[in-house]
């Protein structure tokens, strides 16, 4: 079914930190830019309720597949996923090669780490703002059960195992647990497909990092919107509270009875708030 908001889509191939990235673009080329960054084991398709919405009539929307995900290249070397600079280089390459003028970075879940990697390496001058969506900013054992919840931890062993049946069951359960209420069957099946295509070795490499982003959060001068579901069991609401406490420019948008994917579960509200945030962030 073609959305009434469908606009011309462009496909780009961008070389990031030595890796070819699959990038897609919708909307107006001369409009304020929004760069959508997906999470662990995901894909640009997760943002379809944004690029198939009225946002495409007012903004330049760009989404891509992270290295190792979707249609982007998946390098073999473990350090291509565990070192911060390749992630930072990927974001910088997309912003630079596509000529994105002060985009707002929208990062879901694991993308919180990636946004902080980018700011740590390249600074914040080239961006207008950040929207952390169920965003993760701390990854270590102390965060397990406190900031990162059972919606992720219970399924991580199976999702990273070298056994395909274990991968299938774990990813099925993980996708189901990303929302507070079950997705419609078609949406769930598509989400299951984009999750399962990611290699277990990539999923495993991403979670071997030890990350503390407090140094970045504390120095942010650009506006930050912290979007979080109150019923999120993947990245717990305590992570959102931590962002608010650590980042002086942050404001909160809490979603009641909503899980890990507010942009899917309540896309009209999410899209409206994102549009307002981008306009305010771009105001001199």
PDB file of C-alpha atoms in Angstrom:
ATOM      1  CA  UNK A   1       0.000   0.000   0.000  1.00  0.00           C
ATOM      2  CA  UNK A   2       1.334   3.398  -0.997  1.00  0.00           C
ATOM      3  CA  UNK A   3       1.116   6.063   1.701  1.00  0.00           C
ATOM      4  CA  UNK A   4      -0.626   9.330   0.825  1.00  0.00           C
ATOM      5  CA  UNK A   5       2.541  11.017   2.073  1.00  0.00           C
ATOM      6  CA  UNK A   6       4.833   9.083  -0.272  1.00  0.00           C
ATOM      7  CA  UNK A   7       7.458  11.274  -1.886  1.00  0.00           C
ATOM      8  CA  UNK A   8      10.333  10.561  -4.221  1.00  0.00           C
ATOM      9  CA  UNK A   9      12.972   8.439  -2.531  1.00  0.00           C
ATOM     10  CA  UNK A  10      16.666   8.723  -3.334  1.00  0.00           C
ATOM     11  CA  UNK A  11      19.266   6.053  -2.633  1.00  0.00           C
ATOM     12  CA  UNK A  12      22.840   6.967  -1.795  1.00  0.00           C
ATOM     13  CA  UNK A  13      25.967   4.917  -1.277  1.00  0.00           C
ATOM     14  CA  UNK A  14      28.222   6.593   1.268  1.00  0.00           C
ATOM     15  CA  UNK A  15      31.677   5.454   2.302  1.00  0.00           C
ATOM     16  CA  UNK A  16      31.915   5.915   6.043  1.00  0.00           C
ATOM     17  CA  UNK A  17      34.814   4.621   8.119  1.00  0.00           C
ATOM     18  CA  UNK A  18      36.017   2.405   5.281  1.00  0.00           C
ATOM     19  CA  UNK A  19      32.589   0.784   4.919  1.00  0.00           C
ATOM     20  CA  UNK A  20      29.935   1.282   2.234  1.00  0.00           C
ATOM     21  CA  UNK A  21      26.707   2.443   3.864  1.00  0.00           C
ATOM     22  CA  UNK A  22      23.222   2.172   2.383  1.00  0.00           C
ATOM     23  CA  UNK A  23      21.454   5.529   2.769  1.00  0.00           C
ATOM     24  CA  UNK A  24      17.957   6.616   1.739  1.00  0.00           C
ATOM     25  CA  UNK A  25      16.433  10.075   1.526  1.00  0.00           C
ATOM     26  CA  UNK A  26      12.921  11.499   1.316  1.00  0.00           C
ATOM     27  CA  UNK A  27      11.340  14.929   1.404  1.00  0.00           C
ATOM     28  CA  UNK A  28      12.599  18.344   0.341  1.00  0.00           C
ATOM     29  CA  UNK A  29      16.285  18.722  -0.470  1.00  0.00           C
ATOM     30  CA  UNK A  30      16.349  22.350   0.728  1.00  0.00           C
ATOM     31  CA  UNK A  31      14.406  21.760   3.948  1.00  0.00           C
ATOM     32  CA  UNK A  32      15.804  21.283   7.483  1.00  0.00           C
ATOM     33  CA  UNK A  33      17.445  17.872   7.688  1.00  0.00           C
ATOM     34  CA  UNK A  34      16.708  15.015  10.079  1.00  0.00           C
ATOM     35  CA  UNK A  35      19.096  12.059  10.217  1.00  0.00           C
ATOM     36  CA  UNK A  36      17.462   8.914  11.629  1.00  0.00           C
ATOM     37  CA  UNK A  37      19.799   6.347  13.222  1.00  0.00           C
ATOM     38  CA  UNK A  38      18.392   2.938  14.126  1.00  0.00           C
ATOM     39  CA  UNK A  39      19.395   0.586  16.914  1.00  0.00           C
ATOM     40  CA  UNK A  40      20.870  -2.848  17.622  1.00  0.00           C
ATOM     41  CA  UNK A  41      19.885  -5.444  14.996  1.00  0.00           C
ATOM     42  CA  UNK A  42      17.541  -2.997  13.248  1.00  0.00           C
ATOM     43  CA  UNK A  43      17.309  -1.336   9.837  1.00  0.00           C
ATOM     44  CA  UNK A  44      16.256   1.947   8.216  1.00  0.00           C
ATOM     45  CA  UNK A  45      12.804   0.400   7.659  1.00  0.00           C
ATOM     46  CA  UNK A  46      11.971   0.908  11.323  1.00  0.00           C
ATOM     47  CA  UNK A  47      11.433   4.608  10.514  1.00  0.00           C
ATOM     48  CA  UNK A  48       8.720   4.022   7.903  1.00  0.00           C
ATOM     49  CA  UNK A  49       6.073   5.811   9.984  1.00  0.00           C
ATOM     50  CA  UNK A  50       8.266   8.894   9.802  1.00  0.00           C
ATOM     51  CA  UNK A  51       9.325   8.952   6.154  1.00  0.00           C
ATOM     52  CA  UNK A  52       5.800   7.914   5.069  1.00  0.00           C
ATOM     53  CA  UNK A  53       4.231  10.790   6.970  1.00  0.00           C
ATOM     54  CA  UNK A  54       3.687  14.527   6.763  1.00  0.00           C
ATOM     55  CA  UNK A  55       7.274  14.960   7.968  1.00  0.00           C
ATOM     56  CA  UNK A  56       8.356  14.309   4.373  1.00  0.00           C
ATOM     57  CA  UNK A  57       6.500  17.424   3.252  1.00  0.00           C
ATOM     58  CA  UNK A  58       8.335  19.731   5.618  1.00  0.00           C
ATOM     59  CA  UNK A  59      11.800  18.237   6.115  1.00  0.00           C
ATOM     60  CA  UNK A  60      14.676  16.478   4.423  1.00  0.00           C
ATOM     61  CA  UNK A  61      14.579  12.977   5.918  1.00  0.00           C
ATOM     62  CA  UNK A  62      17.616  10.704   5.776  1.00  0.00           C
ATOM     63  CA  UNK A  63      17.859   7.180   7.169  1.00  0.00           C
ATOM     64  CA  UNK A  64      20.530   4.536   6.705  1.00  0.00           C
ATOM     65  CA  UNK A  65      21.557   1.031   7.675  1.00  0.00           C
ATOM     66  CA  UNK A  66      24.335   0.911  10.259  1.00  0.00           C
ATOM     67  CA  UNK A  67      27.486  -0.990   9.361  1.00  0.00           C
ATOM     68  CA  UNK A  68      26.735  -4.704   9.647  1.00  0.00           C
ATOM     69  CA  UNK A  69      22.996  -4.121   9.287  1.00  0.00           C
ATOM     70  CA  UNK A  70      20.529  -4.253   6.399  1.00  0.00           C
ATOM     71  CA  UNK A  71      22.089  -3.383   3.052  1.00  0.00           C
ATOM     72  CA  UNK A  72      25.251  -1.758   4.409  1.00  0.00           C
ATOM     73  CA  UNK A  73      28.541  -3.625   4.320  1.00  0.00           C
ATOM     74  CA  UNK A  74      29.376  -5.914   7.219  1.00  0.00           C
ATOM     75  CA  UNK A  75      33.144  -5.963   7.789  1.00  0.00           C
ATOM     76  CA  UNK A  76      34.618  -9.074   9.365  1.00  0.00           C
ATOM     77  CA  UNK A  77      37.013  -7.438  11.824  1.00  0.00           C
ATOM     78  CA  UNK A  78      35.665  -7.318  15.371  1.00  0.00           C
ATOM     79  CA  UNK A  79      37.163  -3.886  16.000  1.00  0.00           C
ATOM     80  CA  UNK A  80      35.052  -2.432  13.186  1.00  0.00           C
ATOM     81  CA  UNK A  81      32.138  -2.646  15.645  1.00  0.00           C
ATOM     82  CA  UNK A  82      33.816  -2.231  19.015  1.00  0.00           C
ATOM     83  CA  UNK A  83      35.854   0.945  18.456  1.00  0.00           C
ATOM     84  CA  UNK A  84      34.061   4.306  18.673  1.00  0.00           C
ATOM     85  CA  UNK A  85      35.771   6.097  15.785  1.00  0.00           C
ATOM     86  CA  UNK A  86      34.320   4.015  12.915  1.00  0.00           C
ATOM     87  CA  UNK A  87      30.811   4.817  14.158  1.00  0.00           C
ATOM     88  CA  UNK A  88      31.671   8.501  14.438  1.00  0.00           C
ATOM     89  CA  UNK A  89      33.199   8.459  10.952  1.00  0.00           C
ATOM     90  CA  UNK A  90      30.038   6.910   9.508  1.00  0.00           C
ATOM     91  CA  UNK A  91      27.843   9.729  10.797  1.00  0.00           C
ATOM     92  CA  UNK A  92      30.328  12.393   9.708  1.00  0.00           C
ATOM     93  CA  UNK A  93      30.518  10.879   6.217  1.00  0.00           C
ATOM     94  CA  UNK A  94      26.751  10.919   5.744  1.00  0.00           C
ATOM     95  CA  UNK A  95      26.450  14.494   6.999  1.00  0.00           C
ATOM     96  CA  UNK A  96      29.363  15.613   4.835  1.00  0.00           C
ATOM     97  CA  UNK A  97      28.792  13.667   1.614  1.00  0.00           C
ATOM     98  CA  UNK A  98      25.055  14.439   1.522  1.00  0.00           C
ATOM     99  CA  UNK A  99      25.630  18.050   2.492  1.00  0.00           C
ATOM    100  CA  UNK A 100      23.249  17.941   5.445  1.00  0.00           C
ATOM    101  CA  UNK A 101      23.076  21.432   6.911  1.00  0.00           C
ATOM    102  CA  UNK A 102      22.916  21.264  10.712  1.00  0.00           C
ATOM    103  CA  UNK A 103      20.740  18.140  10.879  1.00  0.00           C
ATOM    104  CA  UNK A 104      18.920  16.980  13.961  1.00  0.00           C
ATOM    105  CA  UNK A 105      20.155  13.502  14.886  1.00  0.00           C
ATOM    106  CA  UNK A 106      17.409  11.103  15.939  1.00  0.00           C
ATOM    107  CA  UNK A 107      18.861   8.019  17.613  1.00  0.00           C
ATOM    108  CA  UNK A 108      16.894   4.980  18.711  1.00  0.00           C
ATOM    109  CA  UNK A 109      18.263   2.711  21.449  1.00  0.00           C
ATOM    110  CA  UNK A 110      21.886   1.685  20.610  1.00  0.00           C
ATOM    111  CA  UNK A 111      22.116   4.747  18.375  1.00  0.00           C
ATOM    112  CA  UNK A 112      22.474   6.793  21.547  1.00  0.00           C
ATOM    113  CA  UNK A 113      25.984   5.376  21.857  1.00  0.00           C
ATOM    114  CA  UNK A 114      26.719   6.165  18.223  1.00  0.00           C
ATOM    115  CA  UNK A 115      25.571   9.772  18.494  1.00  0.00           C
ATOM    116  CA  UNK A 116      27.818  10.226  21.524  1.00  0.00           C
ATOM    117  CA  UNK A 117      30.698   8.599  19.597  1.00  0.00           C
ATOM    118  CA  UNK A 118      30.179  11.183  16.861  1.00  0.00           C
ATOM    119  CA  UNK A 119      30.039  14.174  19.214  1.00  0.00           C
ATOM    120  CA  UNK A 120      33.111  12.983  21.124  1.00  0.00           C
ATOM    121  CA  UNK A 121      35.163  12.820  17.901  1.00  0.00           C
ATOM    122  CA  UNK A 122      33.681  15.608  15.758  1.00  0.00           C
ATOM    123  CA  UNK A 123      32.039  17.947  18.223  1.00  0.00           C
ATOM    124  CA  UNK A 124      28.545  19.407  17.958  1.00  0.00           C
ATOM    125  CA  UNK A 125      29.025  22.391  15.643  1.00  0.00           C
ATOM    126  CA  UNK A 126      27.672  20.559  12.569  1.00  0.00           C
ATOM    127  CA  UNK A 127      24.372  19.501  14.176  1.00  0.00           C
ATOM    128  CA  UNK A 128      21.333  21.432  15.397  1.00  0.00           C
ATOM    129  CA  UNK A 129      20.102  19.047  18.079  1.00  0.00           C
ATOM    130  CA  UNK A 130      19.675  15.465  19.265  1.00  0.00           C
ATOM    131  CA  UNK A 131      16.598  13.360  19.924  1.00  0.00           C
ATOM    132  CA  UNK A 132      17.411  10.292  22.029  1.00  0.00           C
ATOM    133  CA  UNK A 133      14.537   7.828  21.536  1.00  0.00           C
ATOM    134  CA  UNK A 134      14.720   5.106  24.148  1.00  0.00           C
ATOM    135  CA  UNK A 135      18.358   6.071  23.868  1.00  0.00           C
ATOM    136  CA  UNK A 136      21.148   4.074  25.481  1.00  0.00           C
ATOM    137  CA  UNK A 137      24.146   6.022  26.776  1.00  0.00           C
ATOM    138  CA  UNK A 138      25.721   3.614  29.289  1.00  0.00           C
ATOM    139  CA  UNK A 139      26.797   0.020  28.630  1.00  0.00           C
ATOM    140  CA  UNK A 140      28.497  -2.018  31.331  1.00  0.00           C
ATOM    141  CA  UNK A 141      27.578  -4.750  33.787  1.00  0.00           C
ATOM    142  CA  UNK A 142      26.533  -2.204  36.379  1.00  0.00           C
ATOM    143  CA  UNK A 143      23.867  -0.978  33.955  1.00  0.00           C
ATOM    144  CA  UNK A 144      22.308  -4.434  33.557  1.00  0.00           C
ATOM    145  CA  UNK A 145      18.989  -4.580  35.348  1.00  0.00           C
ATOM    146  CA  UNK A 146      19.291  -0.924  36.371  1.00  0.00           C
ATOM    147  CA  UNK A 147      19.428   0.989  33.071  1.00  0.00           C
ATOM    148  CA  UNK A 148      19.159  -1.902  30.604  1.00  0.00           C
ATOM    149  CA  UNK A 149      16.262  -4.263  31.177  1.00  0.00           C
ATOM    150  CA  UNK A 150      15.087  -7.838  30.641  1.00  0.00           C
ATOM    151  CA  UNK A 151      13.562  -6.938  27.281  1.00  0.00           C
ATOM    152  CA  UNK A 152      17.142  -6.937  26.037  1.00  0.00           C
ATOM    153  CA  UNK A 153      19.112  -9.010  28.539  1.00  0.00           C
ATOM    154  CA  UNK A 154      16.834 -12.057  28.406  1.00  0.00           C
ATOM    155  CA  UNK A 155      17.224 -12.365  24.632  1.00  0.00           C
ATOM    156  CA  UNK A 156      20.843 -11.314  24.126  1.00  0.00           C
ATOM    157  CA  UNK A 157      22.380 -14.814  24.642  1.00  0.00           C
ATOM    158  CA  UNK A 158      20.175 -16.443  22.017  1.00  0.00           C
ATOM    159  CA  UNK A 159      20.453 -13.526  19.594  1.00  0.00           C
ATOM    160  CA  UNK A 160      24.253 -13.655  19.667  1.00  0.00           C
ATOM    161  CA  UNK A 161      24.650 -17.455  19.655  1.00  0.00           C
ATOM    162  CA  UNK A 162      26.155 -19.383  16.768  1.00  0.00           C
ATOM    163  CA  UNK A 163      22.955 -21.435  16.516  1.00  0.00           C
ATOM    164  CA  UNK A 164      20.312 -20.275  14.064  1.00  0.00           C
ATOM    165  CA  UNK A 165      17.267 -21.788  15.821  1.00  0.00           C
ATOM    166  CA  UNK A 166      18.355 -19.943  18.980  1.00  0.00           C
ATOM    167  CA  UNK A 167      18.699 -16.726  16.963  1.00  0.00           C
ATOM    168  CA  UNK A 168      15.197 -17.093  15.537  1.00  0.00           C
ATOM    169  CA  UNK A 169      13.514 -17.653  18.886  1.00  0.00           C
ATOM    170  CA  UNK A 170      15.445 -14.875  20.592  1.00  0.00           C
ATOM    171  CA  UNK A 171      14.747 -12.321  17.872  1.00  0.00           C
ATOM    172  CA  UNK A 172      11.058 -13.266  17.771  1.00  0.00           C
ATOM    173  CA  UNK A 173      10.797 -12.644  21.503  1.00  0.00           C
ATOM    174  CA  UNK A 174      12.917  -9.483  21.348  1.00  0.00           C
ATOM    175  CA  UNK A 175      10.760  -7.898  18.636  1.00  0.00           C
ATOM    176  CA  UNK A 176       7.586  -8.785  20.520  1.00  0.00           C
ATOM    177  CA  UNK A 177       9.006  -7.164  23.647  1.00  0.00           C
ATOM    178  CA  UNK A 178       9.900  -3.887  21.946  1.00  0.00           C
ATOM    179  CA  UNK A 179       6.316  -2.621  22.166  1.00  0.00           C
ATOM    180  CA  UNK A 180       3.931  -2.450  25.110  1.00  0.00           C
ATOM    181  CA  UNK A 181       1.099  -3.796  22.958  1.00  0.00           C
ATOM    182  CA  UNK A 182       1.431  -6.338  20.129  1.00  0.00           C
ATOM    183  CA  UNK A 183       2.120  -4.899  16.706  1.00  0.00           C
ATOM    184  CA  UNK A 184      -0.303  -5.689  13.872  1.00  0.00           C
ATOM    185  CA  UNK A 185       0.694  -8.975  12.265  1.00  0.00           C
ATOM    186  CA  UNK A 186       2.086  -7.426   9.075  1.00  0.00           C
ATOM    187  CA  UNK A 187       4.184  -4.881  10.980  1.00  0.00           C
ATOM    188  CA  UNK A 188       5.531  -7.560  13.305  1.00  0.00           C
ATOM    189  CA  UNK A 189       6.497  -9.848  10.405  1.00  0.00           C
ATOM    190  CA  UNK A 190       8.337  -7.064   8.574  1.00  0.00           C
ATOM    191  CA  UNK A 191      10.153  -6.056  11.762  1.00  0.00           C
ATOM    192  CA  UNK A 192      11.109  -9.673  12.359  1.00  0.00           C
ATOM    193  CA  UNK A 193      12.605  -9.818   8.860  1.00  0.00           C
ATOM    194  CA  UNK A 194      14.781  -6.723   9.246  1.00  0.00           C
ATOM    195  CA  UNK A 195      16.025  -7.939  12.622  1.00  0.00           C
ATOM    196  CA  UNK A 196      16.906 -11.484  11.630  1.00  0.00           C
ATOM    197  CA  UNK A 197      19.076 -10.511   8.644  1.00  0.00           C
ATOM    198  CA  UNK A 198      21.745  -9.105  10.975  1.00  0.00           C
ATOM    199  CA  UNK A 199      24.538 -11.628  11.622  1.00  0.00           C
ATOM    200  CA  UNK A 200      24.821 -12.884  15.215  1.00  0.00           C
ATOM    201  CA  UNK A 201      28.534 -11.975  15.204  1.00  0.00           C
ATOM    202  CA  UNK A 202      27.592  -8.348  14.583  1.00  0.00           C
ATOM    203  CA  UNK A 203      25.002  -8.341  17.354  1.00  0.00           C
ATOM    204  CA  UNK A 204      27.587  -9.902  19.677  1.00  0.00           C
ATOM    205  CA  UNK A 205      30.323  -7.407  18.803  1.00  0.00           C
ATOM    206  CA  UNK A 206      28.084  -4.430  19.534  1.00  0.00           C
ATOM    207  CA  UNK A 207      27.404  -5.536  23.097  1.00  0.00           C
ATOM    208  CA  UNK A 208      31.046  -6.236  23.986  1.00  0.00           C
ATOM    209  CA  UNK A 209      31.761  -2.515  24.206  1.00  0.00           C
ATOM    210  CA  UNK A 210      32.059  -0.794  27.577  1.00  0.00           C
ATOM    211  CA  UNK A 211      30.557   2.679  27.163  1.00  0.00           C
ATOM    212  CA  UNK A 212      30.037   5.653  29.434  1.00  0.00           C
ATOM    213  CA  UNK A 213      28.764   8.726  27.603  1.00  0.00           C
ATOM    214  CA  UNK A 214      28.523  11.063  30.594  1.00  0.00           C
ATOM    215  CA  UNK A 215      31.482  13.107  29.318  1.00  0.00           C
ATOM    216  CA  UNK A 216      29.563  13.938  26.150  1.00  0.00           C
ATOM    217  CA  UNK A 217      26.185  14.487  27.769  1.00  0.00           C
ATOM    218  CA  UNK A 218      27.668  16.911  30.286  1.00  0.00           C
ATOM    219  CA  UNK A 219      29.135  19.237  27.650  1.00  0.00           C
ATOM    220  CA  UNK A 220      26.271  19.276  25.136  1.00  0.00           C
ATOM    221  CA  UNK A 221      25.195  22.778  24.182  1.00  0.00           C
ATOM    222  CA  UNK A 222      22.776  21.769  21.464  1.00  0.00           C
ATOM    223  CA  UNK A 223      19.167  21.104  22.550  1.00  0.00           C
ATOM    224  CA  UNK A 224      18.382  17.503  23.455  1.00  0.00           C
ATOM    225  CA  UNK A 225      14.952  15.852  23.499  1.00  0.00           C
ATOM    226  CA  UNK A 226      14.772  12.685  25.564  1.00  0.00           C
ATOM    227  CA  UNK A 227      11.863  10.544  24.304  1.00  0.00           C
ATOM    228  CA  UNK A 228      11.097   7.500  26.453  1.00  0.00           C
ATOM    229  CA  UNK A 229       8.308   4.978  26.934  1.00  0.00           C
ATOM    230  CA  UNK A 230       7.269   4.492  30.552  1.00  0.00           C
ATOM    231  CA  UNK A 231       6.731   0.765  29.896  1.00  0.00           C
ATOM    232  CA  UNK A 232      10.054   0.199  28.119  1.00  0.00           C
ATOM    233  CA  UNK A 233      11.681  -3.046  29.298  1.00  0.00           C
ATOM    234  CA  UNK A 234      14.594  -2.886  26.820  1.00  0.00           C
ATOM    235  CA  UNK A 235      16.115   0.452  27.806  1.00  0.00           C
ATOM    236  CA  UNK A 236      14.591   1.229  31.177  1.00  0.00           C
ATOM    237  CA  UNK A 237      13.078   4.623  32.020  1.00  0.00           C
ATOM    238  CA  UNK A 238      15.967   5.043  34.464  1.00  0.00           C
ATOM    239  CA  UNK A 239      18.233   5.561  31.427  1.00  0.00           C
ATOM    240  CA  UNK A 240      16.070   8.491  30.388  1.00  0.00           C
ATOM    241  CA  UNK A 241      16.294   9.894  33.900  1.00  0.00           C
ATOM    242  CA  UNK A 242      20.078   9.554  33.701  1.00  0.00           C
ATOM    243  CA  UNK A 243      20.184  11.562  30.464  1.00  0.00           C
ATOM    244  CA  UNK A 244      18.052  14.287  32.024  1.00  0.00           C
ATOM    245  CA  UNK A 245      20.256  14.429  35.115  1.00  0.00           C
ATOM    246  CA  UNK A 246      23.539  14.484  33.182  1.00  0.00           C
ATOM    247  CA  UNK A 247      22.739  16.636  30.140  1.00  0.00           C
ATOM    248  CA  UNK A 248      22.048  20.314  30.962  1.00  0.00           C
ATOM    249  CA  UNK A 249      20.227  21.015  27.667  1.00  0.00           C
ATOM    250  CA  UNK A 250      17.832  18.060  27.825  1.00  0.00           C
ATOM    251  CA  UNK A 251      14.065  18.075  28.091  1.00  0.00           C
ATOM    252  CA  UNK A 252      11.772  15.081  28.485  1.00  0.00           C
ATOM    253  CA  UNK A 253       8.909  13.588  26.554  1.00  0.00           C
ATOM    254  CA  UNK A 254       7.488  10.609  28.464  1.00  0.00           C
ATOM    255  CA  UNK A 255       5.066   8.218  26.783  1.00  0.00           C
ATOM    256  CA  UNK A 256       2.698   6.380  29.157  1.00  0.00           C
ATOM    257  CA  UNK A 257       1.839   2.737  28.452  1.00  0.00           C
ATOM    258  CA  UNK A 258       4.446   2.732  25.683  1.00  0.00           C
ATOM    259  CA  UNK A 259       7.402   0.416  25.215  1.00  0.00           C
ATOM    260  CA  UNK A 260      10.736   0.750  23.447  1.00  0.00           C
ATOM    261  CA  UNK A 261       9.426   2.200  20.171  1.00  0.00           C
ATOM    262  CA  UNK A 262       7.377   5.400  20.734  1.00  0.00           C
ATOM    263  CA  UNK A 263       7.923   6.396  17.096  1.00  0.00           C
ATOM    264  CA  UNK A 264       6.045   3.237  16.056  1.00  0.00           C
ATOM    265  CA  UNK A 265       3.575   2.884  18.927  1.00  0.00           C
ATOM    266  CA  UNK A 266       2.389   6.511  18.862  1.00  0.00           C
ATOM    267  CA  UNK A 267       3.752   7.879  15.587  1.00  0.00           C
ATOM    268  CA  UNK A 268       1.334  10.857  15.304  1.00  0.00           C
ATOM    269  CA  UNK A 269       2.511  12.272  18.639  1.00  0.00           C
ATOM    270  CA  UNK A 270       6.145  11.402  17.945  1.00  0.00           C
ATOM    271  CA  UNK A 271       6.118  13.031  14.510  1.00  0.00           C
ATOM    272  CA  UNK A 272       4.429  16.163  15.840  1.00  0.00           C
ATOM    273  CA  UNK A 273       6.912  16.522  18.690  1.00  0.00           C
ATOM    274  CA  UNK A 274       9.877  15.845  16.412  1.00  0.00           C
ATOM    275  CA  UNK A 275       8.724  18.522  13.957  1.00  0.00           C
ATOM    276  CA  UNK A 276       8.365  21.042  16.786  1.00  0.00           C
ATOM    277  CA  UNK A 277      11.768  20.115  18.206  1.00  0.00           C
ATOM    278  CA  UNK A 278      13.523  20.464  14.841  1.00  0.00           C
ATOM    279  CA  UNK A 279      11.996  23.900  14.212  1.00  0.00           C
ATOM    280  CA  UNK A 280      12.998  25.140  17.654  1.00  0.00           C
ATOM    281  CA  UNK A 281      16.497  23.630  17.410  1.00  0.00           C
ATOM    282  CA  UNK A 282      17.061  25.367  14.091  1.00  0.00           C
ATOM    283  CA  UNK A 283      15.931  28.753  15.367  1.00  0.00           C
ATOM    284  CA  UNK A 284      18.961  31.061  15.755  1.00  0.00           C
TER     285      UNK A 284
END
